[in-house]
Amino acid sequence: MLKIYTTILIFFLFTFSLKAQFIQNISDLKGKPLVENLSSDISGSPYLLDDWLKGTVELVNKVSYKDADLKYNLYKDELFFKNPKDGSMLGFALPVAGFSLVIKDKIEIYRNGFPEIDNFNKKSYYQVLFDGGSKLLFKNHRTLLEVKPYNSPTTEKKFVDNAIYYVFQANVMTKFKPSKKDFLEMFKSKSAEIADFIKNEKIDFKKHDDLVRVFVFYNSL
């Protein structure tokens, strides 16, 4: 099963790179100055990770840039890059269609262009966990919450993580709760096989890799 999953992942990463018709050097990438207007009294960070992450960016004009230093702002749902000339943070002059990030020797793929759902639009980025007939998408977005601690006269602001899963199939977005019940409901035609797989493989619904394994298994039937 691991071999099947690895093969599909490699194929997906390969097709991701093929979508970009032209590969450019990051030093040629044009950006726009970052306007940061968040106050300093907010606890937490708006970014996926505060450190710069290596990755590849594909713009809407099908031009891609490799080996870029990137930061993904989960609060603004916006990607930024490091200016190789002076180290400053810049926004992209052209919209970004998709990007990849290298995190702890793993590659995470993000894309937009999916139909509107909940508070998200076609510009919203989703992490693509599985890219088959049914795409498994993960939306990690950060919101700003104001709380008033007990017996405190002042309020505090902090960033809060929100995690949502979606399945994209036949041009329709469906919210998906990682659970045995939702898997069996979604894959009704193969529910018996899926149930056995979940039991035998001891699927942990809190792990992305395990969720992907179920999708891979279903597509192999």
mmCIF file with all atom_site columns, C-alpha atoms in Angstrom:
data_model
loop_
_atom_site.group_PDB
_atom_site.id
_atom_site.type_symbol
_atom_site.label_atom_id
_atom_site.label_alt_id
_atom_site.label_comp_id
_atom_site.label_asym_id
_atom_site.label_entity_id
_atom_site.label_seq_id
_atom_site.pdbx_PDB_ins_code
_atom_site.Cartn_x
_atom_site.Cartn_y
_atom_site.Cartn_z
_atom_site.occupancy
_atom_site.B_iso_or_equiv
_atom_site.pdbx_formal_charge
_atom_site.auth_seq_id
_atom_site.auth_comp_id
_atom_site.auth_asym_id
_atom_site.auth_atom_id
_atom_site.pdbx_PDB_model_num
ATOM 1   C CA . MET A 1 1   ? 0.000   0.000  0.000   1.00 0.00 ? 1   MET A CA 1
ATOM 2   C CA . LEU A 1 2   ? 2.887   2.351  0.789   1.00 0.00 ? 2   LEU A CA 1
ATOM 3   C CA . LYS A 1 3   ? 4.281   1.726  -2.710  1.00 0.00 ? 3   LYS A CA 1
ATOM 4   C CA . ILE A 1 4   ? 0.927   2.638  -4.300  1.00 0.00 ? 4   ILE A CA 1
ATOM 5   C CA . TYR A 1 5   ? 0.637   5.818  -2.228  1.00 0.00 ? 5   TYR A CA 1
ATOM 6   C CA . THR A 1 6   ? 4.234   6.854  -3.025  1.00 0.00 ? 6   THR A CA 1
ATOM 7   C CA . THR A 1 7   ? 3.679   6.293  -6.747  1.00 0.00 ? 7   THR A CA 1
ATOM 8   C CA . ILE A 1 8   ? 0.521   8.408  -6.787  1.00 0.00 ? 8   ILE A CA 1
ATOM 9   C CA . LEU A 1 9   ? 2.208   11.176 -4.799  1.00 0.00 ? 9   LEU A CA 1
ATOM 10  C CA . ILE A 1 10  ? 5.183   11.281 -7.168  1.00 0.00 ? 10  ILE A CA 1
ATOM 11  C CA . PHE A 1 11  ? 2.821   11.363 -10.164 1.00 0.00 ? 11  PHE A CA 1
ATOM 12  C CA . PHE A 1 12  ? 0.867   14.233 -8.624  1.00 0.00 ? 12  PHE A CA 1
ATOM 13  C CA . LEU A 1 13  ? 4.010   16.268 -7.908  1.00 0.00 ? 13  LEU A CA 1
ATOM 14  C CA . PHE A 1 14  ? 5.163   15.626 -11.479 1.00 0.00 ? 14  PHE A CA 1
ATOM 15  C CA . THR A 1 15  ? 1.892   16.798 -12.992 1.00 0.00 ? 15  THR A CA 1
ATOM 16  C CA . PHE A 1 16  ? 1.961   19.846 -10.700 1.00 0.00 ? 16  PHE A CA 1
ATOM 17  C CA . SER A 1 17  ? 5.299   20.882 -12.173 1.00 0.00 ? 17  SER A CA 1
ATOM 18  C CA . LEU A 1 18  ? 4.094   20.239 -15.714 1.00 0.00 ? 18  LEU A CA 1
ATOM 19  C CA . LYS A 1 19  ? 1.235   22.724 -15.375 1.00 0.00 ? 19  LYS A CA 1
ATOM 20  C CA . ALA A 1 20  ? 3.776   25.522 -15.365 1.00 0.00 ? 20  ALA A CA 1
ATOM 21  C CA . GLN A 1 21  ? 4.963   26.077 -18.923 1.00 0.00 ? 21  GLN A CA 1
ATOM 22  C CA . PHE A 1 22  ? 7.944   28.264 -18.051 1.00 0.00 ? 22  PHE A CA 1
ATOM 23  C CA . ILE A 1 23  ? 10.444  27.979 -15.210 1.00 0.00 ? 23  ILE A CA 1
ATOM 24  C CA . GLN A 1 24  ? 12.041  31.241 -14.084 1.00 0.00 ? 24  GLN A CA 1
ATOM 25  C CA . ASN A 1 25  ? 14.734  32.159 -11.579 1.00 0.00 ? 25  ASN A CA 1
ATOM 26  C CA . ILE A 1 26  ? 13.397  33.566 -8.324  1.00 0.00 ? 26  ILE A CA 1
ATOM 27  C CA . SER A 1 27  ? 15.642  36.611 -8.719  1.00 0.00 ? 27  SER A CA 1
ATOM 28  C CA . ASP A 1 28  ? 13.495  37.642 -11.712 1.00 0.00 ? 28  ASP A CA 1
ATOM 29  C CA . LEU A 1 29  ? 10.249  37.526 -9.751  1.00 0.00 ? 29  LEU A CA 1
ATOM 30  C CA . LYS A 1 30  ? 8.544   40.882 -9.360  1.00 0.00 ? 30  LYS A CA 1
ATOM 31  C CA . GLY A 1 31  ? 6.777   41.644 -6.106  1.00 0.00 ? 31  GLY A CA 1
ATOM 32  C CA . LYS A 1 32  ? 4.949   44.358 -4.249  1.00 0.00 ? 32  LYS A CA 1
ATOM 33  C CA . PRO A 1 33  ? 5.785   45.834 -0.825  1.00 0.00 ? 33  PRO A CA 1
ATOM 34  C CA . LEU A 1 34  ? 4.137   44.234 2.173   1.00 0.00 ? 34  LEU A CA 1
ATOM 35  C CA . VAL A 1 35  ? 1.804   46.439 4.193   1.00 0.00 ? 35  VAL A CA 1
ATOM 36  C CA . GLU A 1 36  ? 1.606   44.974 7.698   1.00 0.00 ? 36  GLU A CA 1
ATOM 37  C CA . ASN A 1 37  ? -1.169  46.520 9.769   1.00 0.00 ? 37  ASN A CA 1
ATOM 38  C CA . LEU A 1 38  ? -1.559  43.986 12.594  1.00 0.00 ? 38  LEU A CA 1
ATOM 39  C CA . SER A 1 39  ? -0.974  45.299 16.101  1.00 0.00 ? 39  SER A CA 1
ATOM 40  C CA . SER A 1 40  ? 1.854   43.892 18.187  1.00 0.00 ? 40  SER A CA 1
ATOM 41  C CA . ASP A 1 41  ? -0.382  42.915 21.127  1.00 0.00 ? 41  ASP A CA 1
ATOM 42  C CA . ILE A 1 42  ? -1.764  39.823 19.372  1.00 0.00 ? 42  ILE A CA 1
ATOM 43  C CA . SER A 1 43  ? -0.553  36.477 20.693  1.00 0.00 ? 43  SER A CA 1
ATOM 44  C CA . GLY A 1 44  ? 0.382   33.791 18.205  1.00 0.00 ? 44  GLY A CA 1
ATOM 45  C CA . SER A 1 45  ? 1.321   34.124 14.569  1.00 0.00 ? 45  SER A CA 1
ATOM 46  C CA . PRO A 1 46  ? -0.729  34.534 11.382  1.00 0.00 ? 46  PRO A CA 1
ATOM 47  C CA . TYR A 1 47  ? 1.733   32.349 9.450   1.00 0.00 ? 47  TYR A CA 1
ATOM 48  C CA . LEU A 1 48  ? 1.719   28.611 8.908   1.00 0.00 ? 48  LEU A CA 1
ATOM 49  C CA . LEU A 1 49  ? 5.323   28.728 10.154  1.00 0.00 ? 49  LEU A CA 1
ATOM 50  C CA . ASP A 1 50  ? 7.306   31.819 11.084  1.00 0.00 ? 50  ASP A CA 1
ATOM 51  C CA . ASP A 1 51  ? 10.450  30.515 9.405   1.00 0.00 ? 51  ASP A CA 1
ATOM 52  C CA . TRP A 1 52  ? 10.950  30.873 5.670   1.00 0.00 ? 52  TRP A CA 1
ATOM 53  C CA . LEU A 1 53  ? 10.110  27.675 3.782   1.00 0.00 ? 53  LEU A CA 1
ATOM 54  C CA . LYS A 1 54  ? 11.567  26.544 0.484   1.00 0.00 ? 54  LYS A CA 1
ATOM 55  C CA . GLY A 1 55  ? 9.018   25.960 -2.227  1.00 0.00 ? 55  GLY A CA 1
ATOM 56  C CA . THR A 1 56  ? 7.801   26.362 -5.792  1.00 0.00 ? 56  THR A CA 1
ATOM 57  C CA . VAL A 1 57  ? 5.240   28.916 -6.953  1.00 0.00 ? 57  VAL A CA 1
ATOM 58  C CA . GLU A 1 58  ? 3.024   28.797 -10.031 1.00 0.00 ? 58  GLU A CA 1
ATOM 59  C CA . LEU A 1 59  ? 1.449   32.078 -11.136 1.00 0.00 ? 59  LEU A CA 1
ATOM 60  C CA . VAL A 1 60  ? -1.771  32.420 -13.109 1.00 0.00 ? 60  VAL A CA 1
ATOM 61  C CA . ASN A 1 61  ? 0.245   33.096 -16.281 1.00 0.00 ? 61  ASN A CA 1
ATOM 62  C CA . LYS A 1 62  ? 1.647   29.528 -16.030 1.00 0.00 ? 62  LYS A CA 1
ATOM 63  C CA . VAL A 1 63  ? 5.122   30.751 -15.095 1.00 0.00 ? 63  VAL A CA 1
ATOM 64  C CA . SER A 1 64  ? 6.669   29.044 -12.084 1.00 0.00 ? 64  SER A CA 1
ATOM 65  C CA . TYR A 1 65  ? 9.552   29.880 -9.765  1.00 0.00 ? 65  TYR A CA 1
ATOM 66  C CA . LYS A 1 66  ? 11.552  27.219 -7.956  1.00 0.00 ? 66  LYS A CA 1
ATOM 67  C CA . ASP A 1 67  ? 13.613  27.353 -4.760  1.00 0.00 ? 67  ASP A CA 1
ATOM 68  C CA . ALA A 1 68  ? 11.754  30.393 -3.457  1.00 0.00 ? 68  ALA A CA 1
ATOM 69  C CA . ASP A 1 69  ? 11.712  31.349 0.232   1.00 0.00 ? 69  ASP A CA 1
ATOM 70  C CA . LEU A 1 70  ? 8.013   31.492 1.114   1.00 0.00 ? 70  LEU A CA 1
ATOM 71  C CA . LYS A 1 71  ? 5.676   32.303 3.986   1.00 0.00 ? 71  LYS A CA 1
ATOM 72  C CA . TYR A 1 72  ? 1.992   31.410 3.952   1.00 0.00 ? 72  TYR A CA 1
ATOM 73  C CA . ASN A 1 73  ? -0.257  33.744 5.930   1.00 0.00 ? 73  ASN A CA 1
ATOM 74  C CA . LEU A 1 74  ? -3.205  31.655 7.133   1.00 0.00 ? 74  LEU A CA 1
ATOM 75  C CA . TYR A 1 75  ? -5.035  34.710 8.470   1.00 0.00 ? 75  TYR A CA 1
ATOM 76  C CA . LYS A 1 76  ? -4.980  36.630 5.184   1.00 0.00 ? 76  LYS A CA 1
ATOM 77  C CA . ASP A 1 77  ? -4.857  33.440 3.078   1.00 0.00 ? 77  ASP A CA 1
ATOM 78  C CA . GLU A 1 78  ? -1.987  34.986 1.163   1.00 0.00 ? 78  GLU A CA 1
ATOM 79  C CA . LEU A 1 79  ? 1.485   33.881 0.106   1.00 0.00 ? 79  LEU A CA 1
ATOM 80  C CA . PHE A 1 80  ? 4.616   36.016 0.431   1.00 0.00 ? 80  PHE A CA 1
ATOM 81  C CA . PHE A 1 81  ? 8.210   35.576 -0.709  1.00 0.00 ? 81  PHE A CA 1
ATOM 82  C CA . LYS A 1 82  ? 11.627  36.777 0.384   1.00 0.00 ? 82  LYS A CA 1
ATOM 83  C CA . ASN A 1 83  ? 13.319  39.271 -1.898  1.00 0.00 ? 83  ASN A CA 1
ATOM 84  C CA . PRO A 1 84  ? 16.645  37.553 -2.747  1.00 0.00 ? 84  PRO A CA 1
ATOM 85  C CA . LYS A 1 85  ? 18.266  40.958 -3.161  1.00 0.00 ? 85  LYS A CA 1
ATOM 86  C CA . ASP A 1 86  ? 17.645  42.469 0.278   1.00 0.00 ? 86  ASP A CA 1
ATOM 87  C CA . GLY A 1 87  ? 15.766  39.846 2.296   1.00 0.00 ? 87  GLY A CA 1
ATOM 88  C CA . SER A 1 88  ? 12.551  41.883 2.563   1.00 0.00 ? 88  SER A CA 1
ATOM 89  C CA . MET A 1 89  ? 9.107   40.266 2.466   1.00 0.00 ? 89  MET A CA 1
ATOM 90  C CA . LEU A 1 90  ? 7.114   40.899 -0.694  1.00 0.00 ? 90  LEU A CA 1
ATOM 91  C CA . GLY A 1 91  ? 3.688   40.071 -2.035  1.00 0.00 ? 91  GLY A CA 1
ATOM 92  C CA . PHE A 1 92  ? 3.212   38.692 -5.547  1.00 0.00 ? 92  PHE A CA 1
ATOM 93  C CA . ALA A 1 93  ? 2.523   41.173 -8.333  1.00 0.00 ? 93  ALA A CA 1
ATOM 94  C CA . LEU A 1 94  ? 0.507   38.504 -10.187 1.00 0.00 ? 94  LEU A CA 1
ATOM 95  C CA . PRO A 1 95  ? -1.979  36.131 -8.508  1.00 0.00 ? 95  PRO A CA 1
ATOM 96  C CA . VAL A 1 96  ? -0.644  32.755 -7.385  1.00 0.00 ? 96  VAL A CA 1
ATOM 97  C CA . ALA A 1 97  ? -2.479  29.691 -8.752  1.00 0.00 ? 97  ALA A CA 1
ATOM 98  C CA . GLY A 1 98  ? -0.661  27.164 -6.604  1.00 0.00 ? 98  GLY A CA 1
ATOM 99  C CA . PHE A 1 99  ? 2.465   26.533 -4.585  1.00 0.00 ? 99  PHE A CA 1
ATOM 100 C CA . SER A 1 100 ? 4.385   23.835 -2.781  1.00 0.00 ? 100 SER A CA 1
ATOM 101 C CA . LEU A 1 101 ? 6.186   24.004 0.561   1.00 0.00 ? 101 LEU A CA 1
ATOM 102 C CA . VAL A 1 102 ? 8.916   21.747 1.895   1.00 0.00 ? 102 VAL A CA 1
ATOM 103 C CA . ILE A 1 103 ? 8.228   21.069 5.588   1.00 0.00 ? 103 ILE A CA 1
ATOM 104 C CA . LYS A 1 104 ? 10.326  18.533 7.480   1.00 0.00 ? 104 LYS A CA 1
ATOM 105 C CA . ASP A 1 105 ? 11.373  16.726 4.290   1.00 0.00 ? 105 ASP A CA 1
ATOM 106 C CA . LYS A 1 106 ? 7.768   16.503 3.112   1.00 0.00 ? 106 LYS A CA 1
ATOM 107 C CA . ILE A 1 107 ? 6.184   18.425 0.245   1.00 0.00 ? 107 ILE A CA 1
ATOM 108 C CA . GLU A 1 108 ? 2.815   20.072 0.810   1.00 0.00 ? 108 GLU A CA 1
ATOM 109 C CA . ILE A 1 109 ? 0.814   21.150 -2.255  1.00 0.00 ? 109 ILE A CA 1
ATOM 110 C CA . TYR A 1 110 ? -1.625  24.093 -2.176  1.00 0.00 ? 110 TYR A CA 1
ATOM 111 C CA . ARG A 1 111 ? -3.977  25.231 -4.937  1.00 0.00 ? 111 ARG A CA 1
ATOM 112 C CA . ASN A 1 112 ? -6.931  27.552 -5.419  1.00 0.00 ? 112 ASN A CA 1
ATOM 113 C CA . GLY A 1 113 ? -9.641  27.851 -8.067  1.00 0.00 ? 113 GLY A CA 1
ATOM 114 C CA . PHE A 1 114 ? -12.160 25.613 -6.314  1.00 0.00 ? 114 PHE A CA 1
ATOM 115 C CA . PRO A 1 115 ? -15.875 26.546 -6.077  1.00 0.00 ? 115 PRO A CA 1
ATOM 116 C CA . GLU A 1 116 ? -17.046 28.866 -3.312  1.00 0.00 ? 116 GLU A CA 1
ATOM 117 C CA . ILE A 1 117 ? -18.125 27.235 -0.067  1.00 0.00 ? 117 ILE A CA 1
ATOM 118 C CA . ASP A 1 118 ? -18.661 28.499 3.478   1.00 0.00 ? 118 ASP A CA 1
ATOM 119 C CA . ASN A 1 119 ? -16.518 31.658 3.823   1.00 0.00 ? 119 ASN A CA 1
ATOM 120 C CA . PHE A 1 120 ? -14.054 30.672 1.115   1.00 0.00 ? 120 PHE A CA 1
ATOM 121 C CA . ASN A 1 121 ? -13.910 31.740 -2.530  1.00 0.00 ? 121 ASN A CA 1
ATOM 122 C CA . LYS A 1 122 ? -12.018 30.763 -5.669  1.00 0.00 ? 122 LYS A CA 1
ATOM 123 C CA . LYS A 1 123 ? -8.939  32.627 -4.450  1.00 0.00 ? 123 LYS A CA 1
ATOM 124 C CA . SER A 1 124 ? -8.769  30.556 -1.261  1.00 0.00 ? 124 SER A CA 1
ATOM 125 C CA . TYR A 1 125 ? -5.925  28.068 -1.014  1.00 0.00 ? 125 TYR A CA 1
ATOM 126 C CA . TYR A 1 126 ? -6.420  24.443 0.004   1.00 0.00 ? 126 TYR A CA 1
ATOM 127 C CA . GLN A 1 127 ? -3.815  21.846 0.795   1.00 0.00 ? 127 GLN A CA 1
ATOM 128 C CA . VAL A 1 128 ? -4.387  19.030 -1.691  1.00 0.00 ? 128 VAL A CA 1
ATOM 129 C CA . LEU A 1 129 ? -3.979  15.800 0.272   1.00 0.00 ? 129 LEU A CA 1
ATOM 130 C CA . PHE A 1 130 ? -5.170  13.510 -2.511  1.00 0.00 ? 130 PHE A CA 1
ATOM 131 C CA . ASP A 1 131 ? -5.608  14.340 -6.182  1.00 0.00 ? 131 ASP A CA 1
ATOM 132 C CA . GLY A 1 132 ? -7.696  11.592 -7.739  1.00 0.00 ? 132 GLY A CA 1
ATOM 133 C CA . GLY A 1 133 ? -11.245 11.294 -9.026  1.00 0.00 ? 133 GLY A CA 1
ATOM 134 C CA . SER A 1 134 ? -12.255 12.612 -5.615  1.00 0.00 ? 134 SER A CA 1
ATOM 135 C CA . LYS A 1 135 ? -9.879  15.267 -4.333  1.00 0.00 ? 135 LYS A CA 1
ATOM 136 C CA . LEU A 1 136 ? -9.293  15.422 -0.583  1.00 0.00 ? 136 LEU A CA 1
ATOM 137 C CA . LEU A 1 137 ? -8.687  19.031 0.436   1.00 0.00 ? 137 LEU A CA 1
ATOM 138 C CA . PHE A 1 138 ? -7.607  20.431 3.782   1.00 0.00 ? 138 PHE A CA 1
ATOM 139 C CA . LYS A 1 139 ? -8.310  24.040 4.742   1.00 0.00 ? 139 LYS A CA 1
ATOM 140 C CA . ASN A 1 140 ? -6.306  25.333 7.680   1.00 0.00 ? 140 ASN A CA 1
ATOM 141 C CA . HIS A 1 141 ? -7.253  28.943 8.287   1.00 0.00 ? 141 HIS A CA 1
ATOM 142 C CA . ARG A 1 142 ? -6.437  31.208 11.193  1.00 0.00 ? 142 ARG A CA 1
ATOM 143 C CA . THR A 1 143 ? -8.913  33.645 12.729  1.00 0.00 ? 143 THR A CA 1
ATOM 144 C CA . LEU A 1 144 ? -8.415  36.488 15.179  1.00 0.00 ? 144 LEU A CA 1
ATOM 145 C CA . LEU A 1 145 ? -10.245 35.986 18.454  1.00 0.00 ? 145 LEU A CA 1
ATOM 146 C CA . GLU A 1 146 ? -10.811 38.476 21.251  1.00 0.00 ? 146 GLU A CA 1
ATOM 147 C CA . VAL A 1 147 ? -11.163 36.987 24.719  1.00 0.00 ? 147 VAL A CA 1
ATOM 148 C CA . LYS A 1 148 ? -11.566 38.503 28.158  1.00 0.00 ? 148 LYS A CA 1
ATOM 149 C CA . PRO A 1 149 ? -9.831  36.452 30.842  1.00 0.00 ? 149 PRO A CA 1
ATOM 150 C CA . TYR A 1 150 ? -11.691 35.870 34.100  1.00 0.00 ? 150 TYR A CA 1
ATOM 151 C CA . ASN A 1 151 ? -11.529 38.891 36.435  1.00 0.00 ? 151 ASN A CA 1
ATOM 152 C CA . SER A 1 152 ? -9.524  40.865 33.871  1.00 0.00 ? 152 SER A CA 1
ATOM 153 C CA . PRO A 1 153 ? -10.603 44.387 32.871  1.00 0.00 ? 153 PRO A CA 1
ATOM 154 C CA . THR A 1 154 ? -9.020  44.077 29.432  1.00 0.00 ? 154 THR A CA 1
ATOM 155 C CA . THR A 1 155 ? -9.482  41.817 26.445  1.00 0.00 ? 155 THR A CA 1
ATOM 156 C CA . GLU A 1 156 ? -6.769  39.817 24.745  1.00 0.00 ? 156 GLU A CA 1
ATOM 157 C CA . LYS A 1 157 ? -6.356  39.051 21.056  1.00 0.00 ? 157 LYS A CA 1
ATOM 158 C CA . LYS A 1 158 ? -4.993  35.790 19.739  1.00 0.00 ? 158 LYS A CA 1
ATOM 159 C CA . PHE A 1 159 ? -4.837  33.776 16.550  1.00 0.00 ? 159 PHE A CA 1
ATOM 160 C CA . VAL A 1 160 ? -6.859  30.569 16.536  1.00 0.00 ? 160 VAL A CA 1
ATOM 161 C CA . ASP A 1 161 ? -6.504  27.614 14.155  1.00 0.00 ? 161 ASP A CA 1
ATOM 162 C CA . ASN A 1 162 ? -9.522  26.249 12.309  1.00 0.00 ? 162 ASN A CA 1
ATOM 163 C CA . ALA A 1 163 ? -9.259  22.984 10.374  1.00 0.00 ? 163 ALA A CA 1
ATOM 164 C CA . ILE A 1 164 ? -11.820 21.862 7.782   1.00 0.00 ? 164 ILE A CA 1
ATOM 165 C CA . TYR A 1 165 ? -11.757 19.005 5.272   1.00 0.00 ? 165 TYR A CA 1
ATOM 166 C CA . TYR A 1 166 ? -13.517 19.033 1.915   1.00 0.00 ? 166 TYR A CA 1
ATOM 167 C CA . VAL A 1 167 ? -14.036 16.538 -0.879  1.00 0.00 ? 167 VAL A CA 1
ATOM 168 C CA . PHE A 1 168 ? -14.101 17.969 -4.395  1.00 0.00 ? 168 PHE A CA 1
ATOM 169 C CA . GLN A 1 169 ? -15.848 15.734 -6.921  1.00 0.00 ? 169 GLN A CA 1
ATOM 170 C CA . ALA A 1 170 ? -17.831 16.434 -10.090 1.00 0.00 ? 170 ALA A CA 1
ATOM 171 C CA . ASN A 1 171 ? -17.154 20.152 -9.610  1.00 0.00 ? 171 ASN A CA 1
ATOM 172 C CA . VAL A 1 172 ? -18.869 20.115 -6.197  1.00 0.00 ? 172 VAL A CA 1
ATOM 173 C CA . MET A 1 173 ? -17.286 20.928 -2.826  1.00 0.00 ? 173 MET A CA 1
ATOM 174 C CA . THR A 1 174 ? -18.551 18.901 0.129   1.00 0.00 ? 174 THR A CA 1
ATOM 175 C CA . LYS A 1 175 ? -17.513 19.401 3.734   1.00 0.00 ? 175 LYS A CA 1
ATOM 176 C CA . PHE A 1 176 ? -16.073 16.206 5.086   1.00 0.00 ? 176 PHE A CA 1
ATOM 177 C CA . LYS A 1 177 ? -15.554 15.091 8.675   1.00 0.00 ? 177 LYS A CA 1
ATOM 178 C CA . PRO A 1 178 ? -12.717 12.538 8.962   1.00 0.00 ? 178 PRO A CA 1
ATOM 179 C CA . SER A 1 179 ? -14.553 9.620  10.532  1.00 0.00 ? 179 SER A CA 1
ATOM 180 C CA . LYS A 1 180 ? -15.529 6.058  9.714   1.00 0.00 ? 180 LYS A CA 1
ATOM 181 C CA . LYS A 1 181 ? -19.174 7.094  9.370   1.00 0.00 ? 181 LYS A CA 1
ATOM 182 C CA . ASP A 1 182 ? -18.418 9.798  6.792   1.00 0.00 ? 182 ASP A CA 1
ATOM 183 C CA . PHE A 1 183 ? -16.075 7.541  4.818   1.00 0.00 ? 183 PHE A CA 1
ATOM 184 C CA . LEU A 1 184 ? -18.693 4.797  4.549   1.00 0.00 ? 184 LEU A CA 1
ATOM 185 C CA . GLU A 1 185 ? -21.377 7.320  3.592   1.00 0.00 ? 185 GLU A CA 1
ATOM 186 C CA . MET A 1 186 ? -19.176 8.868  0.927   1.00 0.00 ? 186 MET A CA 1
ATOM 187 C CA . PHE A 1 187 ? -18.034 5.542  -0.540  1.00 0.00 ? 187 PHE A CA 1
ATOM 188 C CA . LYS A 1 188 ? -21.372 3.732  -0.335  1.00 0.00 ? 188 LYS A CA 1
ATOM 189 C CA . SER A 1 189 ? -20.715 1.517  -3.339  1.00 0.00 ? 189 SER A CA 1
ATOM 190 C CA . LYS A 1 190 ? -17.648 0.033  -1.633  1.00 0.00 ? 190 LYS A CA 1
ATOM 191 C CA . SER A 1 191 ? -18.622 0.517  2.014   1.00 0.00 ? 191 SER A CA 1
ATOM 192 C CA . ALA A 1 192 ? -17.936 -3.107 3.021   1.00 0.00 ? 192 ALA A CA 1
ATOM 193 C CA . GLU A 1 193 ? -14.419 -3.049 1.567   1.00 0.00 ? 193 GLU A CA 1
ATOM 194 C CA . ILE A 1 194 ? -13.724 0.379  3.078   1.00 0.00 ? 194 ILE A CA 1
ATOM 195 C CA . ALA A 1 195 ? -14.949 -0.733 6.504   1.00 0.00 ? 195 ALA A CA 1
ATOM 196 C CA . ASP A 1 196 ? -12.637 -3.762 6.422   1.00 0.00 ? 196 ASP A CA 1
ATOM 197 C CA . PHE A 1 197 ? -9.717  -1.616 5.298   1.00 0.00 ? 197 PHE A CA 1
ATOM 198 C CA . ILE A 1 198 ? -10.259 0.912  8.084   1.00 0.00 ? 198 ILE A CA 1
ATOM 199 C CA . LYS A 1 199 ? -10.421 -1.883 10.653  1.00 0.00 ? 199 LYS A CA 1
ATOM 200 C CA . ASN A 1 200 ? -7.506  -3.949 9.369   1.00 0.00 ? 200 ASN A CA 1
ATOM 201 C CA . GLU A 1 201 ? -5.209  -0.988 8.778   1.00 0.00 ? 201 GLU A CA 1
ATOM 202 C CA . LYS A 1 202 ? -6.145  0.676  12.087  1.00 0.00 ? 202 LYS A CA 1
ATOM 203 C CA . ILE A 1 203 ? -6.764  3.990  10.351  1.00 0.00 ? 203 ILE A CA 1
ATOM 204 C CA . ASP A 1 204 ? -6.174  7.038  12.550  1.00 0.00 ? 204 ASP A CA 1
ATOM 205 C CA . PHE A 1 205 ? -8.576  9.735  11.342  1.00 0.00 ? 205 PHE A CA 1
ATOM 206 C CA . LYS A 1 206 ? -6.397  12.449 12.881  1.00 0.00 ? 206 LYS A CA 1
ATOM 207 C CA . LYS A 1 207 ? -3.491  11.683 10.542  1.00 0.00 ? 207 LYS A CA 1
ATOM 208 C CA . HIS A 1 208 ? -3.411  13.041 7.006   1.00 0.00 ? 208 HIS A CA 1
ATOM 209 C CA . ASP A 1 209 ? -1.365  10.100 5.740   1.00 0.00 ? 209 ASP A CA 1
ATOM 210 C CA . ASP A 1 210 ? -3.999  7.653  6.981   1.00 0.00 ? 210 ASP A CA 1
ATOM 211 C CA . LEU A 1 211 ? -6.824  9.627  5.368   1.00 0.00 ? 211 LEU A CA 1
ATOM 212 C CA . VAL A 1 212 ? -4.959  9.564  2.077   1.00 0.00 ? 212 VAL A CA 1
ATOM 213 C CA . ARG A 1 213 ? -4.474  5.795  2.400   1.00 0.00 ? 213 ARG A CA 1
ATOM 214 C CA . VAL A 1 214 ? -8.257  5.319  2.470   1.00 0.00 ? 214 VAL A CA 1
ATOM 215 C CA . PHE A 1 215 ? -8.680  7.416  -0.677  1.00 0.00 ? 215 PHE A CA 1
ATOM 216 C CA . VAL A 1 216 ? -5.874  5.503  -2.391  1.00 0.00 ? 216 VAL A CA 1
ATOM 217 C CA . PHE A 1 217 ? -7.456  2.186  -1.433  1.00 0.00 ? 217 PHE A CA 1
ATOM 218 C CA . TYR A 1 218 ? -10.864 3.247  -2.727  1.00 0.00 ? 218 TYR A CA 1
ATOM 219 C CA . ASN A 1 219 ? -9.382  4.335  -6.049  1.00 0.00 ? 219 ASN A CA 1
ATOM 220 C CA . SER A 1 220 ? -7.572  1.008  -6.361  1.00 0.00 ? 220 SER A CA 1
ATOM 221 C CA . LEU A 1 221 ? -10.800 -1.027 -6.141  1.00 0.00 ? 221 LEU A CA 1
#
